[in-house]
Coordinates of C-alpha atoms and ligand atoms in Angstrom, one line a residue:
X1 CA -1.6 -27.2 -6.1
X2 CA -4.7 -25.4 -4.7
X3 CA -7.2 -23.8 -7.1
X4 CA -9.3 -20.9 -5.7
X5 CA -12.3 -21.5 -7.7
X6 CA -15.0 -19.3 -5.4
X7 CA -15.2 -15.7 -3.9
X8 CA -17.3 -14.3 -0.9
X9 CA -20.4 -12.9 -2.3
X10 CA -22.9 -12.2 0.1
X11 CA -22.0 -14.0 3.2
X12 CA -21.2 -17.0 0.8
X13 CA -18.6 -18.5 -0.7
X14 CA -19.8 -19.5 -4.3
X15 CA -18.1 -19.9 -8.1
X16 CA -18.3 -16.9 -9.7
X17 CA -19.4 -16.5 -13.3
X18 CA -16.0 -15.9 -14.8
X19 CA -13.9 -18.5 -16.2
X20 CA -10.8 -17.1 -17.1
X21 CA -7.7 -18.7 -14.2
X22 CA -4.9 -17.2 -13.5
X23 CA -1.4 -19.6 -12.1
X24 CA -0.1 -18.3 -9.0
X25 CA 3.5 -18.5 -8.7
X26 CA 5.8 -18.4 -5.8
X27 CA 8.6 -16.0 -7.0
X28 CA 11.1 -16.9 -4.7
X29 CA 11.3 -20.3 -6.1
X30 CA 9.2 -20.2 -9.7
X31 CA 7.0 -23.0 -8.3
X32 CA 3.6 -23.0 -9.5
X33 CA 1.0 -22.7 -5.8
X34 CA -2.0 -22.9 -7.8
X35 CA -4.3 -21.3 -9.7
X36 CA -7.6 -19.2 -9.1
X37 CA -10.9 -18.7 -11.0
X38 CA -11.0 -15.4 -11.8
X39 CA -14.7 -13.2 -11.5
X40 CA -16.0 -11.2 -14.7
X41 CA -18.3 -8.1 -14.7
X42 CA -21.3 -10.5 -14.0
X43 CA -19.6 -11.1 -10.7
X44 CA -18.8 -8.1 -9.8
X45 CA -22.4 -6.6 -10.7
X46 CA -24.3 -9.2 -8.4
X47 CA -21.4 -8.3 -5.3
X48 CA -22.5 -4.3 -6.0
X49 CA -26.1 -5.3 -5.8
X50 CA -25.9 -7.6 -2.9
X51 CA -23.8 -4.8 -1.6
X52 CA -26.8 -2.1 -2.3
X53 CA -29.4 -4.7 -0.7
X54 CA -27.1 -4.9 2.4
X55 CA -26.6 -1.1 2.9
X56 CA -30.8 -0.9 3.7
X57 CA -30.4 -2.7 7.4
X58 CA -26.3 -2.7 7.8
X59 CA -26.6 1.5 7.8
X60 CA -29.3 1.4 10.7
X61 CA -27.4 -1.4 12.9
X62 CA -25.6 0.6 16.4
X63 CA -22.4 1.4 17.0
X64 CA -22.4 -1.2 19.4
X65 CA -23.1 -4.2 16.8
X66 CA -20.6 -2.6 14.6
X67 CA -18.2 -2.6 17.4
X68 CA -18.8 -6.5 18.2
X69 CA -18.4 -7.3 14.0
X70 CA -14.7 -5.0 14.2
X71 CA -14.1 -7.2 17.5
X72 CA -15.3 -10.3 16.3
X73 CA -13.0 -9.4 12.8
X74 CA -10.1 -8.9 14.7
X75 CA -10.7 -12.2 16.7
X76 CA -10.7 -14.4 13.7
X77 CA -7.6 -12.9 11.9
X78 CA -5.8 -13.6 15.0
X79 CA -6.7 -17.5 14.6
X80 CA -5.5 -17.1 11.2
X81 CA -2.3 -14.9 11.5
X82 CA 0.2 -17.3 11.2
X83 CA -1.4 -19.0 7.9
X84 CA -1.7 -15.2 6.7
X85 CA 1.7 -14.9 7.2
X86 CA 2.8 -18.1 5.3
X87 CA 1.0 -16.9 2.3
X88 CA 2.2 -13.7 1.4
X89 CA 6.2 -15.2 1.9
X90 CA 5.1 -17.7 -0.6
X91 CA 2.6 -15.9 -2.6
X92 CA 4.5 -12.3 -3.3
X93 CA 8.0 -13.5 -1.5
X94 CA 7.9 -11.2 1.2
X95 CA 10.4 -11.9 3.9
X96 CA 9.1 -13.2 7.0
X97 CA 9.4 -10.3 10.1
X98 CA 8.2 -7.5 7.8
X99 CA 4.9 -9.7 7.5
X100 CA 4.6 -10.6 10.3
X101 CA 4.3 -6.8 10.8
X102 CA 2.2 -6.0 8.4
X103 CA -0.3 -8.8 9.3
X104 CA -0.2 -7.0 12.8
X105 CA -0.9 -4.0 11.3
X106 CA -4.0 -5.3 8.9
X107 CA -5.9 -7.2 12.8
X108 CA -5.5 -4.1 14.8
X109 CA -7.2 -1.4 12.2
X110 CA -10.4 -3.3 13.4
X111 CA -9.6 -1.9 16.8
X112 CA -8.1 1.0 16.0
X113 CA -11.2 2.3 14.4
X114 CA -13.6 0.4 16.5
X115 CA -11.6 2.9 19.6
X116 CA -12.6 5.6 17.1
X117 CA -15.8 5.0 16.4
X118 CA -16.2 4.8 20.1
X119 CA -15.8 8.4 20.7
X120 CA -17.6 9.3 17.0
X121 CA -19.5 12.0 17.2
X122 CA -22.1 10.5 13.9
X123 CA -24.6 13.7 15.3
X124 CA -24.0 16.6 16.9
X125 CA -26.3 19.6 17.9
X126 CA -25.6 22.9 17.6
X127 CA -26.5 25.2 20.3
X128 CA -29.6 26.9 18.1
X129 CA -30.7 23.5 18.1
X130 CA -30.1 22.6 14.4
X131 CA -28.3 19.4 13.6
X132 CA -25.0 17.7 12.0
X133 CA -26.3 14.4 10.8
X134 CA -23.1 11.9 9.5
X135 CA -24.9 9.0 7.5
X136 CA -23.2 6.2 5.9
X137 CA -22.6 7.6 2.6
X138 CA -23.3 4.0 0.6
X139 CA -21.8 0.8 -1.1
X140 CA -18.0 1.6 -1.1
X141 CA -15.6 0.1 -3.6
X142 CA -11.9 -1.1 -2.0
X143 CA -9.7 -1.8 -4.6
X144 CA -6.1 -2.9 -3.6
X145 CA -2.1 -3.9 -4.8
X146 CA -0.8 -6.9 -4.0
X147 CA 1.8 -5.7 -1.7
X148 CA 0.5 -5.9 1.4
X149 CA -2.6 -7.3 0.0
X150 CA -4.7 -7.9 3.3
X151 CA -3.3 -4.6 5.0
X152 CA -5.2 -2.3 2.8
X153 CA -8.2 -4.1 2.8
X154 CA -8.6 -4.7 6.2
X155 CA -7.8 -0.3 6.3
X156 CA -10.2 0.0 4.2
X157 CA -13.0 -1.9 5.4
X158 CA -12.3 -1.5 8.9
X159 CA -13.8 2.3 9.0
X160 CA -16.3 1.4 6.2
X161 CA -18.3 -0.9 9.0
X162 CA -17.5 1.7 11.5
X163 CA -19.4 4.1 9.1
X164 CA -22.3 1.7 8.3
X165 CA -21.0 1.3 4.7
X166 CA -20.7 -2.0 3.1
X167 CA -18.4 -2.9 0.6
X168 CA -17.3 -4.4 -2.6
X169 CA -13.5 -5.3 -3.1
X170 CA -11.4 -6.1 -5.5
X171 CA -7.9 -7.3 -4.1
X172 CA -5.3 -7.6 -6.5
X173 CA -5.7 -10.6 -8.6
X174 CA -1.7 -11.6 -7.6
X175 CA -2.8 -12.2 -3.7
X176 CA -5.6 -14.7 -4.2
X177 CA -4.2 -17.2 -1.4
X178 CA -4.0 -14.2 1.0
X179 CA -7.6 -12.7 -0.3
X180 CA -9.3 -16.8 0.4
X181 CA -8.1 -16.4 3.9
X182 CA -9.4 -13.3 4.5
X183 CA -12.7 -14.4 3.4
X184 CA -12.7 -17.0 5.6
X185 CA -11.6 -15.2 8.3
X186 CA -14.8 -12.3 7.6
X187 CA -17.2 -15.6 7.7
X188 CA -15.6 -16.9 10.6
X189 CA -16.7 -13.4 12.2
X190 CA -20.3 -13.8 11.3
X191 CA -20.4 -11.0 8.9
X192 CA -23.7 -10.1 8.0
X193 CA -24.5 -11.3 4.8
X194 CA -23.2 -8.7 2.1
X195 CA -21.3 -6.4 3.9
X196 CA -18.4 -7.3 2.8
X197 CA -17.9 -9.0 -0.8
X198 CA -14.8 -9.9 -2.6
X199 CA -14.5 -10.4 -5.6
X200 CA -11.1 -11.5 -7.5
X201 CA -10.6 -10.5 -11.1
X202 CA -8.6 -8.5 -13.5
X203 CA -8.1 -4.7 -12.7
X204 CA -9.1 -3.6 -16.4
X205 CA -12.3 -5.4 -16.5
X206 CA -13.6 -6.3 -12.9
X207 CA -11.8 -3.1 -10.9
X208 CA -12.9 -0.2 -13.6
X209 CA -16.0 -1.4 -13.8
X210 CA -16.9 -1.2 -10.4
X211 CA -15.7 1.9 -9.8
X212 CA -17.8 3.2 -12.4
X213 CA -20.5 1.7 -11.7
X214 CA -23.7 4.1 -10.7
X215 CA -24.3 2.2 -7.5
X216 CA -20.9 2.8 -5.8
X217 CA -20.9 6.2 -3.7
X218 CA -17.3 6.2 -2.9
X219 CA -14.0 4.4 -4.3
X220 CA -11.1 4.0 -2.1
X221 CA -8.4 2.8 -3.8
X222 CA -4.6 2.0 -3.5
X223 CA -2.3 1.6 -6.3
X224 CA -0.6 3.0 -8.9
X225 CA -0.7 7.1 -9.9
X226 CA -1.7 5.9 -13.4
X227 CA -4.6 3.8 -12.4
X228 CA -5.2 6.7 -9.9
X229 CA -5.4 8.8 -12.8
X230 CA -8.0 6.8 -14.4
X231 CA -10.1 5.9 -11.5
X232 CA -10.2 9.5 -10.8
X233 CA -11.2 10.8 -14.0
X234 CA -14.0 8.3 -14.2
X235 CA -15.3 9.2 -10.7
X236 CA -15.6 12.8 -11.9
X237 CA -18.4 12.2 -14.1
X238 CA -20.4 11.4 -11.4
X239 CA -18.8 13.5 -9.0
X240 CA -18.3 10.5 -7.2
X241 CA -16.3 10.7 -3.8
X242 CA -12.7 8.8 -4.0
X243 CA -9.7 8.2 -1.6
X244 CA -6.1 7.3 -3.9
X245 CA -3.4 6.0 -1.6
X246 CA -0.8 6.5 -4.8
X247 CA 2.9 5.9 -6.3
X248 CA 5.9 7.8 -4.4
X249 CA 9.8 8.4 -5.6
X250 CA 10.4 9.6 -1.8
X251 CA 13.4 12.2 -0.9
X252 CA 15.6 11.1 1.5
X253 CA 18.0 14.1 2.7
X254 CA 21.4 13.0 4.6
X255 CA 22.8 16.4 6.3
X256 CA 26.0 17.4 6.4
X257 CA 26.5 16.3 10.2
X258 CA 25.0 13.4 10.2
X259 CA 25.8 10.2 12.0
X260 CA 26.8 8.4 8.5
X261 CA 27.2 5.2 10.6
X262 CA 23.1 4.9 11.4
X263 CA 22.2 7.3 8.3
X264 CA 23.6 5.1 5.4
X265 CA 22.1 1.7 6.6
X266 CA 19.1 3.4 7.2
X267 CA 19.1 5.2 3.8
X268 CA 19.2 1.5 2.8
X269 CA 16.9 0.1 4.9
X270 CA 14.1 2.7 3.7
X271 CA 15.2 2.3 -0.1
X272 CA 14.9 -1.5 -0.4
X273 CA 12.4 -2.0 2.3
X274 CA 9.8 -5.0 0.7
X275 CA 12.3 -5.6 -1.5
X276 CA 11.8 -1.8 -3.0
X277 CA 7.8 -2.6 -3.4
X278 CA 7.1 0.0 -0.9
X279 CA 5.1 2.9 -1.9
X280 CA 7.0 4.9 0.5
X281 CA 10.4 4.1 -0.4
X282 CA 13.1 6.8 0.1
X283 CA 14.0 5.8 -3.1
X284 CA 16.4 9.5 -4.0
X285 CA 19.0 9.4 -1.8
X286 CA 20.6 13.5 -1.2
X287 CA 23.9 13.7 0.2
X288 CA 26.1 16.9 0.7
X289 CA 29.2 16.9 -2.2
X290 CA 31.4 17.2 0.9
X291 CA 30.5 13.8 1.6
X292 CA 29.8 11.8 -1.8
X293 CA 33.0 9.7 -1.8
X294 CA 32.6 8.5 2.0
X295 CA 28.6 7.9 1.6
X296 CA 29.5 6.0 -1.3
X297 CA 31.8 3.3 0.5
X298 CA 29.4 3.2 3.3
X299 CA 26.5 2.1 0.9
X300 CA 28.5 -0.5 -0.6
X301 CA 29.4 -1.6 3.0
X302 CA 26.3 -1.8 4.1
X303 CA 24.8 -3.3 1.2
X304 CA 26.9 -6.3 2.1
X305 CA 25.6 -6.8 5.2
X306 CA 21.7 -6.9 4.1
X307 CA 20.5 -10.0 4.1
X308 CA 18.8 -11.3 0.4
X309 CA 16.3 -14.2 0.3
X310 CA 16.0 -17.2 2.8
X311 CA 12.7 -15.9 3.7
X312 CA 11.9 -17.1 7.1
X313 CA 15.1 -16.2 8.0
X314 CA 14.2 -13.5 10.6
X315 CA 17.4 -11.4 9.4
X316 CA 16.2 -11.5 5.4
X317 CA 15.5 -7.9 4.5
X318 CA 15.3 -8.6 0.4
X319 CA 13.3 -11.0 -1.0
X320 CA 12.1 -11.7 -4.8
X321 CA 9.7 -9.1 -6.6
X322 CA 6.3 -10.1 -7.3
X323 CA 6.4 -11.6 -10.9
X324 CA 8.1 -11.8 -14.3
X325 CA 6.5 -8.6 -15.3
X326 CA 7.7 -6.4 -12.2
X327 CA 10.8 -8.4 -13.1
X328 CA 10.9 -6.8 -16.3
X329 CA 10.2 -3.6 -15.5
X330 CA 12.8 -3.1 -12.8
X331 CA 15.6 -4.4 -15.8
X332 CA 14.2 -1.7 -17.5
X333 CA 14.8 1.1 -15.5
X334 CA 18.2 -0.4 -15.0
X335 CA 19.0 0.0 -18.6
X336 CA 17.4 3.3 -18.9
X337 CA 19.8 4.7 -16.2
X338 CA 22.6 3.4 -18.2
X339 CA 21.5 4.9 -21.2
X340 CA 20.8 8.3 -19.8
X341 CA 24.4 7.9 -18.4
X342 CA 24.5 7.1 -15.2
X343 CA 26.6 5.6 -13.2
X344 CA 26.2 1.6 -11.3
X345 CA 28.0 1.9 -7.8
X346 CA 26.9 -1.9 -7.6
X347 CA 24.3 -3.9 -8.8
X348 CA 23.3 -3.9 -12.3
X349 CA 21.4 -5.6 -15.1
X350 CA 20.4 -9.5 -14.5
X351 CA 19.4 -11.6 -12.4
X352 CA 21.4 -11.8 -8.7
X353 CA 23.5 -14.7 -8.7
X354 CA 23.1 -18.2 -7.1
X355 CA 19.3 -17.1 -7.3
X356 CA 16.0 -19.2 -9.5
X357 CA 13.3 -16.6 -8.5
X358 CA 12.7 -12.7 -9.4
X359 CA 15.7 -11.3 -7.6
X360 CA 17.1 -8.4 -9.2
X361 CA 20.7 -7.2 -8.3
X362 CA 19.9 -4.8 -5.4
X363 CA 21.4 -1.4 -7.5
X364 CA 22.6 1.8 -6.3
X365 CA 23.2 4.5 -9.2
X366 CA 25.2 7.7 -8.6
X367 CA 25.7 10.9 -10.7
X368 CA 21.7 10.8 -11.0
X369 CA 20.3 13.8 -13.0
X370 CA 17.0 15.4 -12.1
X371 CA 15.6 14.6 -15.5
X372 CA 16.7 11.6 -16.3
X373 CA 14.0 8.4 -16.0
X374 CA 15.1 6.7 -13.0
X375 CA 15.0 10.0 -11.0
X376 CA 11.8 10.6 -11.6
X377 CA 9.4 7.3 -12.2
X378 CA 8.5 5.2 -9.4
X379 CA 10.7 2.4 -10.1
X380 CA 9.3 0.0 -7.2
X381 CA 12.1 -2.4 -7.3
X382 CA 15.6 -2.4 -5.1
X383 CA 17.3 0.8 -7.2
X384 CA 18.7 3.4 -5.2
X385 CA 19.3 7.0 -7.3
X386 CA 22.0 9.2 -4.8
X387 CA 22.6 13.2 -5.9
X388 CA 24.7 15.4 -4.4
X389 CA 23.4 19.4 -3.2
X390 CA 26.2 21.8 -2.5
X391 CA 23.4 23.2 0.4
X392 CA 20.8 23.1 2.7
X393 CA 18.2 24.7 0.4
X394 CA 19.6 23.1 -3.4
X395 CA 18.9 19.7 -0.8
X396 CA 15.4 20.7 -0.5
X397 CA 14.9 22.1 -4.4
X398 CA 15.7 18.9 -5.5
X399 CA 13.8 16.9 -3.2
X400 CA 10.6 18.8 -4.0
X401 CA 11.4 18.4 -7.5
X402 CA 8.9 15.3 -8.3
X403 CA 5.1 15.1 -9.4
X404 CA 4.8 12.6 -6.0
X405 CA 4.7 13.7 -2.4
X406 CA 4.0 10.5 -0.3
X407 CA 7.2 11.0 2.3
X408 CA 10.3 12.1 2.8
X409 CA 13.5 11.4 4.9
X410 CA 16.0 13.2 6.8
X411 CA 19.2 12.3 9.2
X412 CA 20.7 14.8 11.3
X413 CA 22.2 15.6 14.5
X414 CA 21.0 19.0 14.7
X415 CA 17.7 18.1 15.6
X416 CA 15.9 21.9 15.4
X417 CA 18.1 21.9 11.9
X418 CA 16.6 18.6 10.6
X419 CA 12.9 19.6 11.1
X420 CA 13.8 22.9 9.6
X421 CA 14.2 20.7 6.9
X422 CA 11.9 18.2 6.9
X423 CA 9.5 20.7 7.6
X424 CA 10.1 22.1 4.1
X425 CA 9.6 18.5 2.2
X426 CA 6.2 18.2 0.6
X427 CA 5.2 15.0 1.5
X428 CA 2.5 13.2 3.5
X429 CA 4.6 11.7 6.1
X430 CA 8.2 13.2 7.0
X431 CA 10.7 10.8 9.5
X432 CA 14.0 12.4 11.0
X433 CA 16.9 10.1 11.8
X434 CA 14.5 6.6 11.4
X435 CA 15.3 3.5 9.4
X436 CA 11.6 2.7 9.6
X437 CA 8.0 4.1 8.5
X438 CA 4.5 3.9 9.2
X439 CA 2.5 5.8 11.7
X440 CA 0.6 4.9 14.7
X441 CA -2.7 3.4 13.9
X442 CA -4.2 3.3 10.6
X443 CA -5.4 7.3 10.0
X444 CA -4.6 10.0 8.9
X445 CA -2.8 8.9 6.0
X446 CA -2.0 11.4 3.7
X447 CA -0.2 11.8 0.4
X448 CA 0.3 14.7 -1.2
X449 CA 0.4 15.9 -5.0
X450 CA 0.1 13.1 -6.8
X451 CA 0.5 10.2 -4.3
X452 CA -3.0 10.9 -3.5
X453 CA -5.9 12.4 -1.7
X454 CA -5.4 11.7 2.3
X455 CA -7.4 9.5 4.3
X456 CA -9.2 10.6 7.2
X457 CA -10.8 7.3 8.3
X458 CA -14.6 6.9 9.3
X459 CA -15.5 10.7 7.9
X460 CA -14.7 9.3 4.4
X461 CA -17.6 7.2 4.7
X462 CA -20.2 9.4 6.0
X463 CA -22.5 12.2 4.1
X464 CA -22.9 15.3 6.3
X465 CA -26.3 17.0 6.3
X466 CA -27.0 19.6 8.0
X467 CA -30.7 20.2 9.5
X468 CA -31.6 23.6 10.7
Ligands
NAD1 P1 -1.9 -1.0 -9.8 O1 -2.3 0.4 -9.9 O2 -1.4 -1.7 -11.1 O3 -3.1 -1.9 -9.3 C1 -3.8 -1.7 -8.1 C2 -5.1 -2.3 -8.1 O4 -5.9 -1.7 -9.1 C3 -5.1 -3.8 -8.4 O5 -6.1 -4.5 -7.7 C4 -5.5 -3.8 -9.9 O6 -6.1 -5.0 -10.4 C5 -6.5 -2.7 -10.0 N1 -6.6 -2.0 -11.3 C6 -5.8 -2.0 -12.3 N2 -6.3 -1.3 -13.3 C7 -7.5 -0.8 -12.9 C8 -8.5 0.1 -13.5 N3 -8.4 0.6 -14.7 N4 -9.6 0.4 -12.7 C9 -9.7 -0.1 -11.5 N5 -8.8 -0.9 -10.9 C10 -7.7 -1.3 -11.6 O7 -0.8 -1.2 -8.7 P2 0.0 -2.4 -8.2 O8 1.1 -2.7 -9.2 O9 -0.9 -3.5 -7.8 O10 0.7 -1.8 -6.9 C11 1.8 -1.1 -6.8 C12 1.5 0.4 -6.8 O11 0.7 0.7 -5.6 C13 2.7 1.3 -6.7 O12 2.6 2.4 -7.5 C14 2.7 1.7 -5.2 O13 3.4 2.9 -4.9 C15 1.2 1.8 -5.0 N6 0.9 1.8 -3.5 C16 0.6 2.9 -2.8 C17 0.4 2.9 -1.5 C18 0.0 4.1 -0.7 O14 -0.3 4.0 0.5 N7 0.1 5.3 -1.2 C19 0.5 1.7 -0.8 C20 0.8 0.5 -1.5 C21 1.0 0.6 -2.9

């Protein structure tokens, strides 16, 4: 049992003022890992102002000692990738080749943006002389969920140092193993002292007060919508600048001449992908009436041939969710479909058999209404809601018809058809005929409505002036 009883507070690892632990738990397995110290406001006061003290040299250093602290970042999370990997399986249950990617994914945003910055244009001079001047704004705040824990912190600090920004971040309090690494990893790179600081603690008391407090310019933050909501309506007292990566209930649109044999796995693949604990999640599945009976025996087909738990089994596609809470939660939603009357192609309330740890029974519900619960909260567990559209545009209607716009899905063969349609979803990211998402490189990453306010990368961290 390890106990994580320090955080990283200005280029130092030291025990933070909060006493309050929380147990880790693996939730494949219910083993306790450990425990970890968790930081109080007192912690995350002296991180902002060794954060403020920082920002006076770290927002004069040169692009090209920003570029050797992204390099030297990337560098040490390579050394470290493998340990990474080991503990999100154990800490969140994540199956072992999608972390592997997203590990990837979290070491190559430092050179992603350091390529950026490269060709960064922080001033420019207009032809009457005048300038555009692109300052680092101030102390930013990252605040992150625990799945994929590292990945949006390293995002988010990558273009803060690009910027000359330095940081204060609160990682979810359920990734504490992952977080210690991390930290290790930024001392490993010879961070300067404050650039970075972490500090763990409970999202009530540690994360809402740093993003109020007077001394942060900008919050980027991914999470919930609700906490978005919050965070956002805090921030607007001071006007202060934020960045919500948000919740999704993502459209997924199977046309009628689809290749059903790649478009229902895939449907599946992008529905239970992380186990369902994937903001973009094409978690409403649309099929044409034409084809509800065939689609139907397809999913349950393909169902059985995803592979749940074993972790480092390179095939597992399912693992456990998080913790007894997220458990909980998912059960509910389960019921609540019931209740409002629809219907269980498979899964179901429970737990899935032969299984000790927070697997739910992977469940697909059909004869989904637009207004019933399940159809229109982000469950973030492995439930799939399918509808049936009679057309092309009652598809789109009821696609559109949700509060979130993260991304949407379509499979077709008509290629000019299926961007007709995706072309119509409103959604940040939009993939024809792919069992897969994510972009190349880390920016732009856009939500829309409420599943955020897009990312642009190093701008976000800059204050334009203009000097004529
Ligand atoms: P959450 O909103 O509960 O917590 C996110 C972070 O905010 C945690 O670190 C938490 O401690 C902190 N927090 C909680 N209350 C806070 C407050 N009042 N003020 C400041 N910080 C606070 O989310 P979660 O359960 O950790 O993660 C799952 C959610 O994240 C889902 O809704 C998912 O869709 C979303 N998500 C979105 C993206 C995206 O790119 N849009 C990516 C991943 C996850």
């Amino acid at each position: 049992m390890i106990h994580i009883d320090t955080v990283y507070i200005n280029g130092e690892f030291v025990k933070p003022h909060g006493t309050k632990t929380l147990t880790l738990i693996n939730p494949d397995n219910l083993d306790a890992i450990g425990k970890v110290t968790l930081c109080d406001k007192k912690d995350a006061a002296y991180a902002i102002k060794c954060a403020k003290e920082a920002f006076k040299t770290f927002s004069k250093t040169s692009i090209q000692e920003r570029g050797e602290i992204l390099q030297r970042l990337y560098d040490a999370m390579s050394k470290r990738e493998d340990e990474l990997n080991a503990a999100a399986v154990q800490e969140y249950g994540s199956p072992i080749s999608a972390t592997r990617g997203r590990t990837r994914f979290a070491k190559n945003s430092f050179l992603t943006v350091r390529s950026q910055m490269n060709k960064f244009n922080f001033e420019q001079t207009l032809e009457d002389g005048s300038k555009i001047l692109k300052a680092p704004l101030g102390v930013a705040a990252a605040i992150s969920p625990w799945n994929a824990n590292y990945t949006h912190i390293c995002q988010k600090i990558a273009p803060a140092i690009a910027a000359g920004c330095t940081v204060v971040c609160k990682p979810s309090e359920y990734s504490a193993k992952q977080t210690q690494i991390l930290c290790e990893c930024f001392h490993e790179a010879r961070l300067p002292k404050g650039v970075v600081n972490i500090v763990n603690g409970i999202g009530e008391e540690v994360g809402s007060y740093i993003a109020k407090h007077k001394d942060i310019a900008l919050i980027n933050f991914t999470g919930s919508t609700k906490v978005g909501r919050e965070i956002s309506k805090n921030a607007a007292k001071m006007i202060k600048r934020t960045i919500l990566e948000l919740g999704g209930k993502s459209p997924n649109i199977i046309l009628d001449d689809a290749n059903l044999d790649t478009a229902v796995p895939n449907a599946l693949k992008i529905a239970f992908s992380n186990s369902g604990q994937a903001c973009h999640a094409g978690s409403r599945l649309f099929v044409p009436e034409s084809k509800f009976e065939l689609i139907c025996e397809l999913l349950i087909k393909s169902l059985k041939e995803i592979k749940i738990g074993a972790l480092y089994d390179e095939q597992c596609y399912i693992g456990p969710l998080i913790n007894e809470a997220q458990f909980n939660r998912v059960q509910s939603y389960i019921a609540s479909g019931i209740k409002e009357g629809a219907k269980i192609l498979t899964g179901g309330l429970g737990r899935l058999e032969g299984f000790k740890g927070y697997y739910p029974k992977p469940t697909i519900f059909t004869y989904v209404k637009p207004n019933m619960k399940i159809a229109r909260e982000e469950i973030f567990g492995p439930v799939l809601c399918v509808f049936t559209y009679k057309n092309e545009q009652e598809a789109v209607n009821l696609a559109n018809d949700t509060i979130y716009g993260l991304a949407g899905y379509v499979s077709g063969k008509d290629l000019q058809r299926a961007k007709r349609v995706a072309e119509q979803i409103f959604a940040g990211w939009v993939y024809i005929n792919k069992g897969t998402y994510g972009g190349k490189g880390v920016i732009p990453h856009v939500g829309a409505k409420q599943s955020g306010i897009g990312i642009n990368g190093i701008d976000d961290y800059l204050q334009f002036r203009f000097i004529s």
